[in-house]
CSV table of C-alpha atoms in Angstrom, one decimal:
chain,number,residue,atom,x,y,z
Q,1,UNK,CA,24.3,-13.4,37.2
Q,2,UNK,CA,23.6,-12.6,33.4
Q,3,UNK,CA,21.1,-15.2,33.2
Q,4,UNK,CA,19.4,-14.1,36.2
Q,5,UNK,CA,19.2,-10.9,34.9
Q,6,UNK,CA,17.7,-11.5,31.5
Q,7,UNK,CA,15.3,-13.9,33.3
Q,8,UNK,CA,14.1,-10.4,35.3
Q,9,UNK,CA,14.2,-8.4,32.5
Q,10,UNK,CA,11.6,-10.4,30.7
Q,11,UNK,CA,9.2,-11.7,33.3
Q,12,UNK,CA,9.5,-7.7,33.8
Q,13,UNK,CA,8.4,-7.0,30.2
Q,14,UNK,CA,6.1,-9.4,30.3
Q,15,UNK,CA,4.0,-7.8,33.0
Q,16,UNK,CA,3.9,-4.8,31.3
Q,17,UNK,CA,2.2,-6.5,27.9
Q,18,UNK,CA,-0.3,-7.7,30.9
Q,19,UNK,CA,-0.7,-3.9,32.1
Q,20,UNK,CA,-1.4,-2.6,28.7
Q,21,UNK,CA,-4.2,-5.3,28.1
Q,22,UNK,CA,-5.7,-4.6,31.5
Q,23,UNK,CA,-4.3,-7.4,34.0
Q,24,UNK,CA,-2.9,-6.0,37.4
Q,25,UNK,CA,0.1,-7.5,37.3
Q,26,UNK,CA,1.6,-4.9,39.6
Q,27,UNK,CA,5.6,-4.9,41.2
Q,28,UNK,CA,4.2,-7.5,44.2
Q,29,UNK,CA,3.1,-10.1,41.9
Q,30,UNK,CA,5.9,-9.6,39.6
Q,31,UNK,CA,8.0,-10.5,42.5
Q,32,UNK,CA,6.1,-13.3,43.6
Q,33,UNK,CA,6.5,-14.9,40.2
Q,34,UNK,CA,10.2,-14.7,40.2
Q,35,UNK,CA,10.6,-16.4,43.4
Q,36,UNK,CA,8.4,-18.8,42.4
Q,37,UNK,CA,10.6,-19.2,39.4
Q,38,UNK,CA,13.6,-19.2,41.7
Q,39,UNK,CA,12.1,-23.6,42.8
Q,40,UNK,CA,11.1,-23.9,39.1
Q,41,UNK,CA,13.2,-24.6,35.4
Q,42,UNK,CA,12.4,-21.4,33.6
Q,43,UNK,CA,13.2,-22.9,30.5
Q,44,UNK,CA,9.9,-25.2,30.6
Q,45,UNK,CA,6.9,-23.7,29.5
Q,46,UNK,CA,4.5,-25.6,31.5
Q,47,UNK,CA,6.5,-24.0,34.5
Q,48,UNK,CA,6.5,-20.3,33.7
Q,49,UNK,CA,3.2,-20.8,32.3
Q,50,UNK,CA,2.0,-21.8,36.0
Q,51,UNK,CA,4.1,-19.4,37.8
Q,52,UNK,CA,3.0,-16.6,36.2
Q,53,UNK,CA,-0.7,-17.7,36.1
Q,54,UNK,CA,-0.9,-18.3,40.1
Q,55,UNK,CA,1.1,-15.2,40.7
Q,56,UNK,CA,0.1,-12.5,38.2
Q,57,UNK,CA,-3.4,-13.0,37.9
Q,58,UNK,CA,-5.8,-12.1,40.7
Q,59,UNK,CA,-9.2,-11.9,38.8
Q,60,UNK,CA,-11.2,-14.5,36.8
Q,61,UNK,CA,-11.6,-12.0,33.7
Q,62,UNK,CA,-7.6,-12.0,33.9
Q,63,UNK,CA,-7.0,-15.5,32.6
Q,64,UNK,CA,-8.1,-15.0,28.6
Q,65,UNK,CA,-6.2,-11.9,28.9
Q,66,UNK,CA,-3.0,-13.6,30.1
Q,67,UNK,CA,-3.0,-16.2,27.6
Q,68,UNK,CA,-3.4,-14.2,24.9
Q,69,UNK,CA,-0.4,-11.6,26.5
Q,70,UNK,CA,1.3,-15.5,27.1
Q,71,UNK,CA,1.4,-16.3,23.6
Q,72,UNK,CA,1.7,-13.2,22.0
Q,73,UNK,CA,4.9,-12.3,24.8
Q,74,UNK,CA,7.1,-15.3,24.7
Q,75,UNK,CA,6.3,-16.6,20.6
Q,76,UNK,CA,4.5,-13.7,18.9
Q,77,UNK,CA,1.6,-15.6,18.4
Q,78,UNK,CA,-1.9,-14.9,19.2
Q,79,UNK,CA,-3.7,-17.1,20.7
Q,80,UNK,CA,-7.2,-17.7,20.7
Q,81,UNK,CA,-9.6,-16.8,23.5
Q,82,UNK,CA,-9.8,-19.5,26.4
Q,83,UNK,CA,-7.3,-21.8,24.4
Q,84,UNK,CA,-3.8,-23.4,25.6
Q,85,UNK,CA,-1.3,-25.0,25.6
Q,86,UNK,CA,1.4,-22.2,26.1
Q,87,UNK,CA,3.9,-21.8,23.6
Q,88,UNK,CA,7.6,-22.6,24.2
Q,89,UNK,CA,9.4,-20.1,26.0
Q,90,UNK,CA,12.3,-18.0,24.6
Q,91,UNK,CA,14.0,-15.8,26.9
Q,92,UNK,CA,14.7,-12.4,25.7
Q,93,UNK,CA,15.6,-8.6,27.2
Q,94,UNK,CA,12.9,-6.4,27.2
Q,95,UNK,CA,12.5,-4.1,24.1
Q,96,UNK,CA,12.6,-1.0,26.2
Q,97,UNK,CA,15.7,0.8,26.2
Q,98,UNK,CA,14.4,1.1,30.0
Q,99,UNK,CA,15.0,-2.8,30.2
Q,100,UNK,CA,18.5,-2.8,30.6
Q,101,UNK,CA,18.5,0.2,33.3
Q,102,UNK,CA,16.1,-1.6,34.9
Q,103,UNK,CA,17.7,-4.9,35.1
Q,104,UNK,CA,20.7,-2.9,36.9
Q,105,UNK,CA,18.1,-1.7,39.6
Q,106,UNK,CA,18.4,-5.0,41.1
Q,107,UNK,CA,15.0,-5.2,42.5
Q,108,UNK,CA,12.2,-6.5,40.9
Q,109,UNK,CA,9.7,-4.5,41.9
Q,110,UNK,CA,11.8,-1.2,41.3
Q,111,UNK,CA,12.1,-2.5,37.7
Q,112,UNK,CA,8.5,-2.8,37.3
Q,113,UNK,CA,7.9,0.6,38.5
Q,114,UNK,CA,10.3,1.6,36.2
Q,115,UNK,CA,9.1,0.0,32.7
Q,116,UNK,CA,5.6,0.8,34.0
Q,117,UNK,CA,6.5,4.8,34.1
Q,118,UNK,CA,8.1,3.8,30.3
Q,119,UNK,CA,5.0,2.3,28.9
Q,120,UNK,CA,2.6,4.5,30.6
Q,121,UNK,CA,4.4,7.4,28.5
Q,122,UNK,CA,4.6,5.8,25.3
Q,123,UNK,CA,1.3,4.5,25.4
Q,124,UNK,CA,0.4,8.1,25.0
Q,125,UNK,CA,2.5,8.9,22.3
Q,126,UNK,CA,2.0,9.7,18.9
Q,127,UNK,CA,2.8,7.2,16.1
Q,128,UNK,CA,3.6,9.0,13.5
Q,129,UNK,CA,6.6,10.5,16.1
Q,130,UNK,CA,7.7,6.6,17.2
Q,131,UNK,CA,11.2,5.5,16.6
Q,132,UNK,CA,11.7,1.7,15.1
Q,133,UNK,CA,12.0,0.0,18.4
Q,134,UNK,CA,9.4,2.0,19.8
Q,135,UNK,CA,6.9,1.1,16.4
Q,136,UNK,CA,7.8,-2.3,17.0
Q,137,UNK,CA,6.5,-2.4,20.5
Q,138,UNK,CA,3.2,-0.2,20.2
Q,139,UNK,CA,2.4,-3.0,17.2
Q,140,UNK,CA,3.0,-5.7,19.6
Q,141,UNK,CA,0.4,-4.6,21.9
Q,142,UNK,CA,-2.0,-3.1,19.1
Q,143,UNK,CA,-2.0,-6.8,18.2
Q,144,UNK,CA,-3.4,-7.9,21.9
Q,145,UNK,CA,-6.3,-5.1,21.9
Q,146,UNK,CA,-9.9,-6.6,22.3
Q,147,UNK,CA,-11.8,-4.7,20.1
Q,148,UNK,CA,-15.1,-6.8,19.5
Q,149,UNK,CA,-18.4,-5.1,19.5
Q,150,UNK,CA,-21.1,-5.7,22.2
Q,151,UNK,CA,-23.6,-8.0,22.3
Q,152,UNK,CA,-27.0,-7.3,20.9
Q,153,UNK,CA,-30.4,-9.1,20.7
Q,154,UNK,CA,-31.3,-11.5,18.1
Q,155,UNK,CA,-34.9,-12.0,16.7
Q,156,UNK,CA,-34.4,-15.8,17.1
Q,157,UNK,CA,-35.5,-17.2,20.5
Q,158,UNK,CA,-33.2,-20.1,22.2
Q,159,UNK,CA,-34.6,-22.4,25.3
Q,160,UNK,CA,-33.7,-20.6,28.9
Q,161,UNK,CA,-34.5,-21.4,32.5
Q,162,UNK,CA,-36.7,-18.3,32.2
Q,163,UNK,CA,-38.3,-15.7,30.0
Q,164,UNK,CA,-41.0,-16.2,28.0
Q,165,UNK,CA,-43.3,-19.1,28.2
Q,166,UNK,CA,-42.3,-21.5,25.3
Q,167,UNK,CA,-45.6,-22.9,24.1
Q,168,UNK,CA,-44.3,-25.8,21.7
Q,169,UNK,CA,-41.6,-27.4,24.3
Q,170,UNK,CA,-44.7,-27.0,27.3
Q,171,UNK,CA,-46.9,-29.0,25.1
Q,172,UNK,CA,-44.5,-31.9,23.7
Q,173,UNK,CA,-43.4,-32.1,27.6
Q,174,UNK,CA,-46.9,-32.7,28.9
Q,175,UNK,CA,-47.7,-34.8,26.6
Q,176,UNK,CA,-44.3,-36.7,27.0
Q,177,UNK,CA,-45.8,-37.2,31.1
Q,178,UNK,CA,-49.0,-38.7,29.7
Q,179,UNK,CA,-51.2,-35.0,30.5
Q,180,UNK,CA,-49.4,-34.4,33.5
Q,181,UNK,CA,-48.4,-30.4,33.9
Q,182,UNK,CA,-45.4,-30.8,36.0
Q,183,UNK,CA,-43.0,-27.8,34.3
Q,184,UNK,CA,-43.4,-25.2,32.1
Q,185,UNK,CA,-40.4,-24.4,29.3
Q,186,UNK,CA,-39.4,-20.9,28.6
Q,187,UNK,CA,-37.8,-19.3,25.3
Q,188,UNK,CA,-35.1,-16.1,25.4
Q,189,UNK,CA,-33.9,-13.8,22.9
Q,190,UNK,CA,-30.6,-15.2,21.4
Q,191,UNK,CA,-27.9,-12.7,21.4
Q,192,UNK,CA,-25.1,-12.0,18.8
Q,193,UNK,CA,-22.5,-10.0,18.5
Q,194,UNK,CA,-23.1,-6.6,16.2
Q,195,UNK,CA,-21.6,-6.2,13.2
Q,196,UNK,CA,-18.0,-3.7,12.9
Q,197,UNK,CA,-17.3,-1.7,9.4
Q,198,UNK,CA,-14.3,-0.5,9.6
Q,199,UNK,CA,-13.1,2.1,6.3
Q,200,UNK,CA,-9.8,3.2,6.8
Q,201,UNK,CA,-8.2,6.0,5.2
Q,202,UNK,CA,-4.9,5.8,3.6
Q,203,UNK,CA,-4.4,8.4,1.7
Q,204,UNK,CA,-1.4,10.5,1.7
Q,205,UNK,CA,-2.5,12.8,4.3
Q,206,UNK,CA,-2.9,9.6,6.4
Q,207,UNK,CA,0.3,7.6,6.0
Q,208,UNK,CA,1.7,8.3,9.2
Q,209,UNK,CA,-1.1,6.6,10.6
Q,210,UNK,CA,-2.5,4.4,8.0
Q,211,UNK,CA,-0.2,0.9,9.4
Q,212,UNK,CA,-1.3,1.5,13.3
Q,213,UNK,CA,-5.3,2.2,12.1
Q,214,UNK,CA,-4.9,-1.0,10.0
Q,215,UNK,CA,-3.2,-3.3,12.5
Q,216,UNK,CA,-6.1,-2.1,14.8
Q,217,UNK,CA,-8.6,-3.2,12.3
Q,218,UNK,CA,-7.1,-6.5,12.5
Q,219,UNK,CA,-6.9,-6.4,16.3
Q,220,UNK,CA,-10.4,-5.9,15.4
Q,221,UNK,CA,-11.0,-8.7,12.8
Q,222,UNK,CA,-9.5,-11.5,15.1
Q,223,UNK,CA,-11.4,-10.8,18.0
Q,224,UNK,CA,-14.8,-9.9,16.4
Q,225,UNK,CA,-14.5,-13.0,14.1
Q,226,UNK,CA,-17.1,-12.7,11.1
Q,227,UNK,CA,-18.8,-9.8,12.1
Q,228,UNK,CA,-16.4,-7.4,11.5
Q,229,UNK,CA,-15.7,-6.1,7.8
Q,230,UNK,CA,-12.9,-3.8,7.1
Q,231,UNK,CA,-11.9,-1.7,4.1
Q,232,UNK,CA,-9.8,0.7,2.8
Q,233,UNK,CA,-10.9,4.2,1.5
Q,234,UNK,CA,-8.8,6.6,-0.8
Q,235,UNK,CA,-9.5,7.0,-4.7
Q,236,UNK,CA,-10.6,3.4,-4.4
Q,237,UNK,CA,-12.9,1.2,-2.3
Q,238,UNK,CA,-11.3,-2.0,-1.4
Q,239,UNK,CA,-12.4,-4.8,0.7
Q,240,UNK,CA,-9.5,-6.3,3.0
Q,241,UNK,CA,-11.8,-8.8,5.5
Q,242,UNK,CA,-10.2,-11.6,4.2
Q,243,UNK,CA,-6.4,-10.5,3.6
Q,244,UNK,CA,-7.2,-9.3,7.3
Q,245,UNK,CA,-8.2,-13.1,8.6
Q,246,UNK,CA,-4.6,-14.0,9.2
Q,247,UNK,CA,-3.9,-14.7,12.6
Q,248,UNK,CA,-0.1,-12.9,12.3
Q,249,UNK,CA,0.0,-9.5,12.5
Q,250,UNK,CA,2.4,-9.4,9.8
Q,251,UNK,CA,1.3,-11.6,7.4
Q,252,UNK,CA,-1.5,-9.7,7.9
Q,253,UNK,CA,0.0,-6.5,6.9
Q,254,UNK,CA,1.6,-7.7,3.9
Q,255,UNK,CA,-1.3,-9.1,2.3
Q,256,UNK,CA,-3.4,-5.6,2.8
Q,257,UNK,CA,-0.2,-3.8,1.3
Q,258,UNK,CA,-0.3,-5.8,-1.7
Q,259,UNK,CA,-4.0,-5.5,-1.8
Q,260,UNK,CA,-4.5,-2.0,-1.7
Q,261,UNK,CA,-4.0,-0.4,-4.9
Q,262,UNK,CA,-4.2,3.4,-4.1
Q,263,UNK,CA,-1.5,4.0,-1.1
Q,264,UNK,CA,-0.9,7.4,-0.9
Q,265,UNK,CA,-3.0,8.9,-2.9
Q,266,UNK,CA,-6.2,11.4,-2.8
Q,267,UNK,CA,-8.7,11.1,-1.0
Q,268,UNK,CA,-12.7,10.9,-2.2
Q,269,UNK,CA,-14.7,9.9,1.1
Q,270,UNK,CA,-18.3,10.9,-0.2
Q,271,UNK,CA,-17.9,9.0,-3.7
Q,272,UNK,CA,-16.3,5.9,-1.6
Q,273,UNK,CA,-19.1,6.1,0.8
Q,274,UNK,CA,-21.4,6.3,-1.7
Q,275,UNK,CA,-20.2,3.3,-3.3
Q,276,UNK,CA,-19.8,1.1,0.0
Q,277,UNK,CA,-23.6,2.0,1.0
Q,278,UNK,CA,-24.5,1.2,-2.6
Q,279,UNK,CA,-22.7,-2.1,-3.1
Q,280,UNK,CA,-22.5,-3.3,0.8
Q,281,UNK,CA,-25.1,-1.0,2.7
Q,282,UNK,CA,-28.2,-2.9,0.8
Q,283,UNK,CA,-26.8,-6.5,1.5
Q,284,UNK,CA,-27.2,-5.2,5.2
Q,285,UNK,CA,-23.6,-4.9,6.4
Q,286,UNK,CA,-24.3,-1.1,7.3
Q,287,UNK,CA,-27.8,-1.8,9.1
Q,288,UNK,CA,-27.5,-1.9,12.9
Q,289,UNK,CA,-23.6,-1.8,12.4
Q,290,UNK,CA,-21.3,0.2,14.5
Q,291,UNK,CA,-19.0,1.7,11.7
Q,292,UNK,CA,-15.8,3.6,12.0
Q,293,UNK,CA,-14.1,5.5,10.0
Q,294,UNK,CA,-10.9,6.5,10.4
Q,295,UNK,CA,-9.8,9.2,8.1
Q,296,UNK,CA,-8.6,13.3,8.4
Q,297,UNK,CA,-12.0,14.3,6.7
Q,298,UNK,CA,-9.3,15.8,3.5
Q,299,UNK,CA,-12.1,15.8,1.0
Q,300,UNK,CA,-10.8,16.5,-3.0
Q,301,UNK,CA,-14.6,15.6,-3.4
Q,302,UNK,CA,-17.9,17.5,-2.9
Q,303,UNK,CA,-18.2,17.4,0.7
Q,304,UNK,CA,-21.5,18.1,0.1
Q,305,UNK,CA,-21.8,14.5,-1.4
Q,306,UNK,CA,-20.1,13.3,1.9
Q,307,UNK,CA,-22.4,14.9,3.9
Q,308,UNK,CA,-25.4,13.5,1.7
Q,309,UNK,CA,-23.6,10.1,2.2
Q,310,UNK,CA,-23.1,10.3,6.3
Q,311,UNK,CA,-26.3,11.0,6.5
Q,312,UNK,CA,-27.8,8.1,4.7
Q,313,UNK,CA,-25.3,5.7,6.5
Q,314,UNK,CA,-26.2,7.4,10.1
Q,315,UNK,CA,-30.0,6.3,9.3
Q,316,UNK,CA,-28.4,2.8,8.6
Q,317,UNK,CA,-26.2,2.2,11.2
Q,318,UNK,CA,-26.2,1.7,15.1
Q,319,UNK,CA,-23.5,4.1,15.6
Q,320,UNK,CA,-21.0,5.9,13.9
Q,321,UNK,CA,-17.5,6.7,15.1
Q,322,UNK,CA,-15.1,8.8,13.6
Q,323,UNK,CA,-11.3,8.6,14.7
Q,324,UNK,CA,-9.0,11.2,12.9
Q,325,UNK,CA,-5.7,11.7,14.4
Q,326,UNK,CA,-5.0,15.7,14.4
Q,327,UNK,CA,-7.9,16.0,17.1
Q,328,UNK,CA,-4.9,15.2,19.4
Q,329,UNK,CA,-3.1,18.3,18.3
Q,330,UNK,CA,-3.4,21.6,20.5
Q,331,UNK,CA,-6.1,23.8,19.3
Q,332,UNK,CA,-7.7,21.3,16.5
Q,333,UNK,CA,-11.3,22.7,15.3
Q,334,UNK,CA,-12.6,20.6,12.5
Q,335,UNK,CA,-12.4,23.5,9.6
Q,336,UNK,CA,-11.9,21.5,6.6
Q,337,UNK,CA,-14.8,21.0,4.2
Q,338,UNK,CA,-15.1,17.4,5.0
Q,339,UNK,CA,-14.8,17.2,8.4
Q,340,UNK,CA,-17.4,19.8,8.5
Q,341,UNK,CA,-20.0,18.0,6.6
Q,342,UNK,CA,-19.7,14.8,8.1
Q,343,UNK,CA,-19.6,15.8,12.2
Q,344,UNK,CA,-23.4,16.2,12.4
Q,345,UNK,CA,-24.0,13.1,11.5
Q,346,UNK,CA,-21.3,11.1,13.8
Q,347,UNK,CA,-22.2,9.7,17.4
Q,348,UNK,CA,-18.1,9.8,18.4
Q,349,UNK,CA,-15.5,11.6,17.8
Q,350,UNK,CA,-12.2,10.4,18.8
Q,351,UNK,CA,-8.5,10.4,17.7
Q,352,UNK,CA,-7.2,7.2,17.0
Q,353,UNK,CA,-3.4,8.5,16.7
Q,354,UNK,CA,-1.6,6.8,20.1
Q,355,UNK,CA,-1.9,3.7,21.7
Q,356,UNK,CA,-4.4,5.1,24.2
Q,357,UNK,CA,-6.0,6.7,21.8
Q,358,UNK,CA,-6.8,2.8,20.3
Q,359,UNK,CA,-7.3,1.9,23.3
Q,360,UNK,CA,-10.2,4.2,23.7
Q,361,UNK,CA,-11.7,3.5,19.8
Q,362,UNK,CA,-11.7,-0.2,20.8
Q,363,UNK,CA,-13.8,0.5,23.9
Q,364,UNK,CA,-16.3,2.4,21.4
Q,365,UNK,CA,-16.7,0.1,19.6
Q,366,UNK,CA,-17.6,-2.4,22.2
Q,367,UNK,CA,-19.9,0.2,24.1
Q,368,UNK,CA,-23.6,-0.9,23.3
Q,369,UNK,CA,-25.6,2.5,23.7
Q,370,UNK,CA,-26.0,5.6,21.3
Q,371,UNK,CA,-24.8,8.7,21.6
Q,372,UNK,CA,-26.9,11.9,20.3
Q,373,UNK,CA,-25.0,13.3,17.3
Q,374,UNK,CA,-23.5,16.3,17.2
Q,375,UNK,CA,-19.8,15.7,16.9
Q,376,UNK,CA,-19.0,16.9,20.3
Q,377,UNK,CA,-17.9,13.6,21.6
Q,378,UNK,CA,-14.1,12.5,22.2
C-alpha cells in the first residue's frame, strides 16, 4: 500500500512540473498513466518513460517539453531539446506539503486536482515571501522555463524550394544538363535566433530577488545557447555568460556567487550602462538585441546619466524590457529618480518577482515585434 502510494504521489508531481511548462497533462491522463503503470515495472526507466509519454502527452509540441520535465523530474538534470535516453528513475513523494494529503485522497485524479490548485497558487507567489521547500520547488521549475528569443532574419541567403530566384545554382544546373532549362533554384533569407542581454541587479535593494532573476538568466542561457549574454549590475559590471554555461542549476549558481564581487551593495545603473554600451554595445552585442534589465530603478547615480544611457541603448537595441519586482505591489507608481528616467525609453514593463511573473518575462523575450515606448506596458 505504501509503495503504491508514493508511486501516485510522484507520477502526481510529475504532472504538475508538466503543467507549469505548458503540457496538458490533466487528472484523465494522469490516471491513464498509472494504470498503465499498474502492467508495467515502475522501477525501469524505459517503462515509465513510455507510459507517461503515450498517456500524458497529446500534442506534438509536448514531447521536447516532457523530456526536458522527464529529466529534470526524476534526476535533476536538464536535458537537452529533442535528446533521450531518460534518466533512471528514483521514486520520491512530491515536495508539496499537499503531496501527502493528496496521496490520502485515494484517487488519482482528485490528487491532481488537488496539487494543481497548490501550484497554481504558488506559481503566483512572491519569492522573496517563499519558505525553503517552497524556494526549492519554484527553482525547480525556474530551471525548465524556455526563455529563448525569436527568430529573426539573417542577411545570408540559404538554398529553399522557393523564394528568390538563385542565379549561380540556375546556371551551374543548366549547364550540368548540357543547356537544358529544366528547373530553376531559389535562395531564402537564413534565420537566426536574436541575441538576449540580460543585466541583473543585485544590489541590496534586490536581494530578495537577485537568486530567482539569476536562475532565470540561466533558464535563459541554456535555452538561447550563444546568443544570450548575461551580467550583473551593482557598483560593478560583471560578465557571468560563461559561469552561466553550466548545465546544473546549481553549479550554476555557485560559480555566479563566487564571481560577483559586489553582492549587496549600491547600485549605479547609468555609470554601469554606460560602461556595458561602451565596452559591449560597439562590438554589437546591444544592436538588434532584446535586452532586459532587471533592477528596482534605486539610482545612488545621476539618473540623468541613466536616462542619457537608456536612451542610447533604446536606439541600439530591438527591444528593451524592464522587470522590477515592486510593480507587483498594490498601488506601485514608478516615483524614484531612476525609474523615472529610464521608463520613456523601455518597450515593457513587467515584474519579474513570482513564477508567473518569469513566466511572462520569458514570453517577452521570445515575442518578435516592438512595442511603442512609453512605459505603460506590463
Amino acid at each position: 500500500m505504501g509503495a503504491t502510494r508514493d508511486v501516485t504521489d510522484t507520477i502526481v508531481g510529475f504532472a504538475r512540473t508538466l503543467r507549469a511548462a505548458g503540457v496538458g497533462a490533466d487528472p484523465e491522463r494522469v490516471h491513464a498513466m498509472l494504470a498503465a503503470l499498474d502492467h508495467l515495472d515502475v522501477l525501469d526507466p524505459a517503462d515509465v518513460y513510455w507510459a507517461g509519454r503515450l498517456t500524458l502527452c497529446s500534442d506534438p509540441d509536448d514531447l521536447p517539453r516532457y523530456d526536458r520535465c522527464f529529466a529534470a523530474y526524476f534526476s535533476g538534470r536538464t536535458a537537452r531539446p529533442g535528446r533521450r535516453p531518460p534518466p533512471p528513475v528514483v521514486v520520491r513523494r512530491a515536495t508539496a506539503e499537499s503531496g501527502a494529503a493528496a496521496g490520502d485522497a485515494g484517487d488519482p485524479a482528485d490528487a491532481a486536482l488537488a496539487v494543481a490548485s497548490d501550484v497554481e497558487v504558488l506559481r503566483h507567489r512572491d519569492v522573496a515571501r517563499l519558505g525553503p521547500a517552497e524556494r526549492a520547488e519554484i527553482n525547480r521549475l525556474i530551471a525548465l522555463l524556455d526563455a529563448s528569443s525569436a527568430r529573426r532574419r539573417s542577411r545570408r541567403f540559404a538554398p529553399a524550394p522557393a523564394g528568390r530566384l538563385d542565379p549561380a545554382r540556375t546556371v551551374r544546373e543548366v549547364l550540368r544538363r548540357s543547356g537544358e532549362i529544366s528547373l530553376l533554384r531559389h535562395r531564402a533569407h537564413r534565420t537566426r535566433r536574436r541575441r538576449v542581454v540580460l543585466l541583473v541587479d543585485v544590489s541590496g535593494s534586490m536581494s530578495p530577488y537577485a537568486d530567482a532573476l539569476l536562475r532565470f538568466a540561466h533558464a535563459a542561457a541554456r535555452s538561447g545557447g550563444r546568443t544570450v549574454e548575461v551580467f550583473s549590475v551593482g557598483t560593478r559590471l560583471t560578465r557571468l555568460t560563461r559561469e552561466l554555461r553550466h548545465r546544473d542549476p546549481d553549479t550554476a549558481m555557485a560559480a555566479v556567487s563566487a564571481a560577483i564581487p559586489d553582492w549587496s551593495g549600491g547600485t549605479r545603473l547609468g555609470a554601469e550602462l554606460k560602461e556595458f554600451l561602451d565596452r559591449f554595445g560597439q562590438r554589437g552585442m546591444a544592436r538588434g538585441a532584446v535586452v532586459v534589465i532587471a533592477s528596482d530603478g534605486w539610482e545612488r547615480g545621476d539618473a540623468t546619466l541613466l536616462g542619457e544611457q537608456m536612451r542610447r541603448l533604446a536606439r541600439l537595441a530591438h527591444r528593451v524590457v524592464w522587470a522590477n519586482p515592486h510593480k507587483a505591489r498594490p498601488g506601485y507608481e514608478p516615483l524614484t529618480a531612476g525609474m523615472a528616467a529610464a521608463l520613456p525609453h523601455v518597450d515593457d514593463f513587467t515584474s519579474g518577482h513570482s513564477l508567473g511573473a518569469l513566466q511572462e518575462l520569458a514570453r517577452l523575450v521570445g515575442t518578435s515585434s516592438r512595442q511603442d515606448r512609453g512605459g505603460a506596458h506590463a
